[in-house]
XYZ file of C-alpha atoms in Angstrom:
166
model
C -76.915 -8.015 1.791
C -73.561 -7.427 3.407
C -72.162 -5.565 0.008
C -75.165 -3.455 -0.168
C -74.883 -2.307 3.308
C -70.844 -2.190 2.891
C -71.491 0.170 0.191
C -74.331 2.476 1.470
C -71.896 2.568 4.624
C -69.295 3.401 2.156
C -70.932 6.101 0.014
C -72.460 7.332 3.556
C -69.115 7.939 4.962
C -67.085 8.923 2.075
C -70.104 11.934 1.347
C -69.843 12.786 5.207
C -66.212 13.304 5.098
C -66.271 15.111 2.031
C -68.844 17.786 3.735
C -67.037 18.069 6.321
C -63.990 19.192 4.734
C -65.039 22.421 3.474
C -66.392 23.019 6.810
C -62.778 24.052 7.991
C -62.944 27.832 9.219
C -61.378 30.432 6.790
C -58.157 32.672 7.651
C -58.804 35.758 9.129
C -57.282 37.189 5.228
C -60.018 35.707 3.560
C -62.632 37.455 5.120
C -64.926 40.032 4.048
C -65.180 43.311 6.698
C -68.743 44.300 7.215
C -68.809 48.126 9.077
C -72.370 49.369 10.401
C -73.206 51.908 13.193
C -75.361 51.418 15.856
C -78.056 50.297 16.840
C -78.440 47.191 14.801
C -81.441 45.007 14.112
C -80.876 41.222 15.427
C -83.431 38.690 15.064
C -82.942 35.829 17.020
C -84.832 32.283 16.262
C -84.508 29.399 17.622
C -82.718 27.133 14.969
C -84.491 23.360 15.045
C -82.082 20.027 13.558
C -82.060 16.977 14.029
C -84.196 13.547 13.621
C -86.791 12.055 15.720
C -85.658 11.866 19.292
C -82.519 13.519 18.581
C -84.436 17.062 17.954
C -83.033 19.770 19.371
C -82.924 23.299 18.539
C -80.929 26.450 19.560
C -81.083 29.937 19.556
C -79.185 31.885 17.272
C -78.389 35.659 16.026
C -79.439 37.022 12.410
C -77.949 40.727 11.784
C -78.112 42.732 8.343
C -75.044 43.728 7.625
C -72.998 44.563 3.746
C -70.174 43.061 3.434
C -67.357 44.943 1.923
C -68.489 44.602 -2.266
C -71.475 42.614 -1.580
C -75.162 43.465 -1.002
C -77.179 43.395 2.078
C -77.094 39.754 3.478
C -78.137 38.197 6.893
C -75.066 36.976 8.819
C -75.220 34.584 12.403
C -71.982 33.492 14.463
C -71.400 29.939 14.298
C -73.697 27.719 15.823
C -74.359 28.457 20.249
C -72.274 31.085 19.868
C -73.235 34.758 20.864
C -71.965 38.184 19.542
C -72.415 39.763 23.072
C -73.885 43.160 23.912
C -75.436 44.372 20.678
C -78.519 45.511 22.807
C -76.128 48.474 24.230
C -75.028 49.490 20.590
C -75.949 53.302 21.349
C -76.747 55.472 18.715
C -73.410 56.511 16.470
C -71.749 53.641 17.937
C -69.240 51.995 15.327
C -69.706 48.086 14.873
C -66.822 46.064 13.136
C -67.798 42.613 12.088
C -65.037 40.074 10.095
C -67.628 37.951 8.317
C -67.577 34.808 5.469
C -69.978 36.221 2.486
C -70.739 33.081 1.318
C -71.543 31.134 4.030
C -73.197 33.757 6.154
C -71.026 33.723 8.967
C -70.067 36.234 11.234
C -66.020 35.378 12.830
C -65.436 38.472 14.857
C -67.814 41.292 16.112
C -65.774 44.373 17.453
C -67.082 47.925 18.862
C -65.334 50.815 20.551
C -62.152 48.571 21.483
C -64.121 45.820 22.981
C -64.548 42.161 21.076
C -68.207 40.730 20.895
C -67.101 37.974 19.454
C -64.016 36.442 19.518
C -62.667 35.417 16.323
C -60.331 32.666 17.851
C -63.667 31.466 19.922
C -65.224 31.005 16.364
C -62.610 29.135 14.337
C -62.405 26.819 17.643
C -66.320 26.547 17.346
C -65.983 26.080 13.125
C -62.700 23.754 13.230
C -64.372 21.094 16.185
C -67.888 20.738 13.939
C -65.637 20.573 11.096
C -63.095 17.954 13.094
C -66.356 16.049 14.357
C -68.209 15.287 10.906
C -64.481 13.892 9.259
C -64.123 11.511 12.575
C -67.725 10.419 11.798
C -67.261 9.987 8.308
C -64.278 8.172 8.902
C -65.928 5.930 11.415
C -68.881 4.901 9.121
C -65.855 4.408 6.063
C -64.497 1.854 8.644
C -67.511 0.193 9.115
C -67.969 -0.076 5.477
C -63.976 -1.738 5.437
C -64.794 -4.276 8.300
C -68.449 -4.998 6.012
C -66.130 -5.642 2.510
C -63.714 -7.164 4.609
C -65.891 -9.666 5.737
C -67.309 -10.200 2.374
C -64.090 -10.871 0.991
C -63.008 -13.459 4.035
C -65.978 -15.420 3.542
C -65.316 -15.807 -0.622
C -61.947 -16.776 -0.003
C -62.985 -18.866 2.418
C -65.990 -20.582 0.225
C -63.166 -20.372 -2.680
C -60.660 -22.396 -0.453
C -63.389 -25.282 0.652
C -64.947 -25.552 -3.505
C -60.667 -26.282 -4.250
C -60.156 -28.886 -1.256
C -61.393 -32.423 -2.640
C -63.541 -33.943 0.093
């Protein structure tokens, strides 16, 4: 019993870890500038997650924007955070938006001089999700040390009465 749950714990943690590691936020080099003019379309559900009593949800933003090479794609800031003000985009308006193609997200959202959303508020947002699923992954690895490490105490131990004569 203790090895199976020592290695469920094990490939549990090791998997969580691993998913959290590409979670890391991307330089601002590596990412793709997306260039619209205003008004833009935003759609904005409300996001649902988690298990049983831990449900939650949140609200998030969806906007249509084309990347730089890429086709049209829906982009949302990271998770409860907002690109601010879209709603008085006027007409002509130029909208600036530093985005990751392949994982959808928008980084920065600039307009006439003024930031929307901050890139260094989204890296801070991406790097502390990122930071929290490697501390949990690492947490549930431990558990699965202190499981194996009981399972090996108690065979040495069982291995050191079978050797004493009694």
């Amino acid at each position: 019993m203790i090895i199976t749950v020592g290695l469920a714990a094990a490939g549990i943690g090791l998997y969580v870890v691993l998913a959290g590691w590409p979670a890391q936020p991307l330089p601002r080099e590596k990412l793709a500038i997306a260039e619209h003019v205003g008004p833009i379309s935003v759609e904005m559900p409300i996001i649902s997650d988690g298990i049983g009593r831990n449900r939650g949800g949140y609200r998030t933003q969806r906007l249509a924007l084309v990347a730089s090479g890429r086709m049209l794609r829906t982009y949302s800031p990271p998770r409860n955070l907002w690109v601010n003000d879209l709603d008085t985009i006027r007409w002509g308006q130029p909208l600036r938006f530093l985005v990751d193609p392949d994982a959808g997200l928008v980084y920065e959202a600039t307009s006439a001089g003024r930031s929307l959303l901050s890139y260094d508020e989204s890296v801070a947002k991406l790097q502390e999700s990122a930071r929290n699923r490697i501390l949990i992954g690492l947490g549930v690895l431990a558990f699965a040390a202190w499981q194996f490490g009981t399972l090996l105490h108690r065979r040495r131990q069982e291995r050191r009465e079978a050797r004493t004569p009694q």
